Amino acid sequence: MTHLSTWKVVTLDSPPWRPMLTLGHPPPRGRHSSSSTRYVEVQVLLRDKVALVTGATRGIGRAIAELYLDHGATVIITGRDARVEAVAVELGERAHGRVCNGLDEEGVDAVVTETVANHGSVDILVNNAGIARDAMLHRMTLEDFREVIDINLQGTWLWTRSVVRHMRERGGGNIVNISSISAKAGNLGQSNYAASKAGVIALTQTTAREGARHHIRANAICPGLIRTSMSSVIPPPAWQRLLGDIPMGRPGEPNEVAQVALFLASDMSSYLTGTVIDVSGGRHM
Ligand SMILES: NC(=O)c1ccc[n+]([C@@H]2O[C@H](COP(=O)([O-])OP(=O)(O)OC[C@H]3O[C@@H](n4cnc5c(N)ncnc54)[C@H](OP(=O)(O)O)[C@@H]3O)[C@@H](O)[C@H]2O)c1
């Protein structure tokens, strides 16, 4: 396992969780820092890897795709409509967008087959695509229950099955599943969502057990309250109540989940499988 290093330009006024990253160029002679930039040598963790990130048109999935690209991977992103292609263009030449609804069994298999044909393998799968349809249990419709289970759990299962077939043949791979803190503690109005995400944890652990002898690792992340379009619909009083439950007193940013997804996808976590990591500012610790 080799970690290649490269140079990173850190813009000092950027938040610590999203430094500017420029790969490949050492600093000009004698310019190790200036008033606004600093050059540091960093390890590129995913060089030459091929990653498939589902639901990466925005939010956490997009942040993961961006960070994997920064770390040298080729990244295939999926979304439900043609906007995904425009997002891939924005992300750069190593990003490729594919329209694929996670409910479409044949579509999922086709994206995996096409990725292997075009790029040689799928080294990393991130099951990120997900939705919420919140309502208190006594008001929730069967349709909303089914839709959430179908996309969050069945979709994750379909991608995992397809990729595991390929990873077993090629002798290894790495799967990162995005679950939720709701899976562990439940949440008001989220009987469908919490159940789907608990299923994702059980699926992760089973994939890890079945995959270990084939050098396939599978781990899950449980984000807490992360600032994305999914959480933007939370009404202000509920948002304040949620903040009160978070020891760190603030929501997380998509990139703070992406950093953990990078760790799990890289050799830095080579002895981790079947684990579930909370990224929640201490909520429900
Ligand atoms: N935000 C939070 O506080 C939070 C907390 C815990 C867990 N999570 C989990 O983190 C993941 C990402 O959430 P987010 O907050 O980033 O949500 P988001 O901003 O709403 O983004 C969701 C992404 O999933 C895609 N997607 C949804 N349904 C899909 C389907 N059937 N097929 C393909 N793609 C689909 C969307 O793409 P298109 O709409 O373009 O198709 C979009 O790219 C989800 O699994 C979510 O459950 C989020």
Short mmCIF file of C-alpha atoms and ligand atoms in Angstrom, two decimals, residues 55-61 78-81 83 100-103 128-131 151-152 178-181 193 197 223-226 228-231, ligand 1:
data_model
loop_
_atom_site.label_atom_id
_atom_site.label_comp_id
_atom_site.label_asym_id
_atom_site.label_seq_id
_atom_site.Cartn_x
_atom_site.Cartn_y
_atom_site.Cartn_z
CA GLY A 55 -26.95 10.69 -5.38
CA ALA A 56 -24.10 13.15 -5.79
CA THR A 57 -25.82 16.09 -7.47
CA ARG A 58 -25.72 18.09 -4.21
CA GLY A 59 -25.26 17.87 -0.46
CA ILE A 60 -23.21 15.13 1.14
CA GLY A 61 -22.81 13.07 -2.05
CA THR A 78 -25.50 9.36 -10.21
CA GLY A 79 -28.76 11.28 -9.93
CA ARG A 80 -32.32 10.90 -11.13
CA ASP A 81 -32.20 13.28 -14.07
CA ARG A 83 -28.79 17.60 -14.01
CA CYS A 100 -29.81 6.32 -12.78
CA ASN A 101 -32.67 6.03 -10.33
CA GLY A 102 -31.60 3.74 -7.50
CA LEU A 103 -34.94 1.93 -7.87
CA ASN A 128 -25.33 8.00 -0.49
CA ALA A 129 -28.62 8.54 -2.41
CA GLY A 130 -31.45 8.99 0.03
CA ILE A 131 -34.72 10.77 0.71
CA ILE A 151 -34.82 4.28 -2.18
CA ASN A 152 -32.80 4.27 1.05
CA ILE A 178 -24.50 6.57 4.40
CA SER A 179 -26.94 5.69 7.18
CA SER A 180 -28.15 8.18 9.81
CA ILE A 181 -28.08 8.82 13.53
CA TYR A 193 -36.51 6.86 7.44
CA LYS A 197 -31.31 3.55 7.81
CA PRO A 223 -24.48 11.68 9.98
CA GLY A 224 -26.37 13.77 12.51
CA LEU A 225 -27.81 17.15 11.50
CA ILE A 226 -25.94 18.20 8.34
CA THR A 228 -28.03 20.29 3.07
CA SER A 229 -31.24 20.68 1.07
CA MET A 230 -32.61 17.64 2.92
CA SER A 231 -32.31 19.35 6.32
N1 LIG B 1 -28.62 16.12 5.72
C1 LIG B 1 -28.68 15.45 6.85
O1 LIG B 1 -28.88 16.05 7.93
C2 LIG B 1 -28.52 13.95 6.86
C3 LIG B 1 -28.46 13.31 8.10
C4 LIG B 1 -28.29 11.94 8.16
C5 LIG B 1 -28.19 11.21 6.98
N2 LIG B 1 -28.25 11.85 5.77
C6 LIG B 1 -28.15 11.02 4.58
O2 LIG B 1 -27.13 11.48 3.75
C7 LIG B 1 -27.44 11.19 2.39
C8 LIG B 1 -27.34 12.46 1.57
O3 LIG B 1 -28.28 13.37 2.09
P1 LIG B 1 -28.25 14.95 1.76
O4 LIG B 1 -28.60 15.63 3.01
O5 LIG B 1 -27.02 15.30 1.04
O6 LIG B 1 -29.53 15.01 0.79
P2 LIG B 1 -29.88 15.90 -0.47
O7 LIG B 1 -29.16 17.18 -0.43
O8 LIG B 1 -31.36 15.89 -0.56
O9 LIG B 1 -29.27 15.03 -1.68
C9 LIG B 1 -29.80 13.76 -1.96
C10 LIG B 1 -29.13 13.20 -3.18
O10 LIG B 1 -29.71 11.90 -3.43
C11 LIG B 1 -30.13 11.84 -4.78
N3 LIG B 1 -31.26 10.92 -4.90
C12 LIG B 1 -32.40 10.92 -4.19
N4 LIG B 1 -33.19 9.92 -4.58
C13 LIG B 1 -32.53 9.26 -5.56
C14 LIG B 1 -32.82 8.14 -6.36
N5 LIG B 1 -33.97 7.47 -6.27
N6 LIG B 1 -31.89 7.74 -7.26
C15 LIG B 1 -30.75 8.41 -7.41
N7 LIG B 1 -30.41 9.48 -6.67
C16 LIG B 1 -31.29 9.90 -5.77
C17 LIG B 1 -30.44 13.28 -5.18
O11 LIG B 1 -30.27 13.43 -6.57
P3 LIG B 1 -31.38 14.06 -7.56
O12 LIG B 1 -32.43 14.73 -6.72
O13 LIG B 1 -30.59 15.00 -8.40
O14 LIG B 1 -31.88 12.88 -8.31
C18 LIG B 1 -29.35 14.05 -4.43
O15 LIG B 1 -28.17 14.06 -5.18
C19 LIG B 1 -28.82 10.57 2.38
O16 LIG B 1 -28.72 9.17 2.35
C20 LIG B 1 -29.39 11.03 3.71
O17 LIG B 1 -30.39 10.15 4.18
C21 LIG B 1 -28.43 13.20 5.69
#
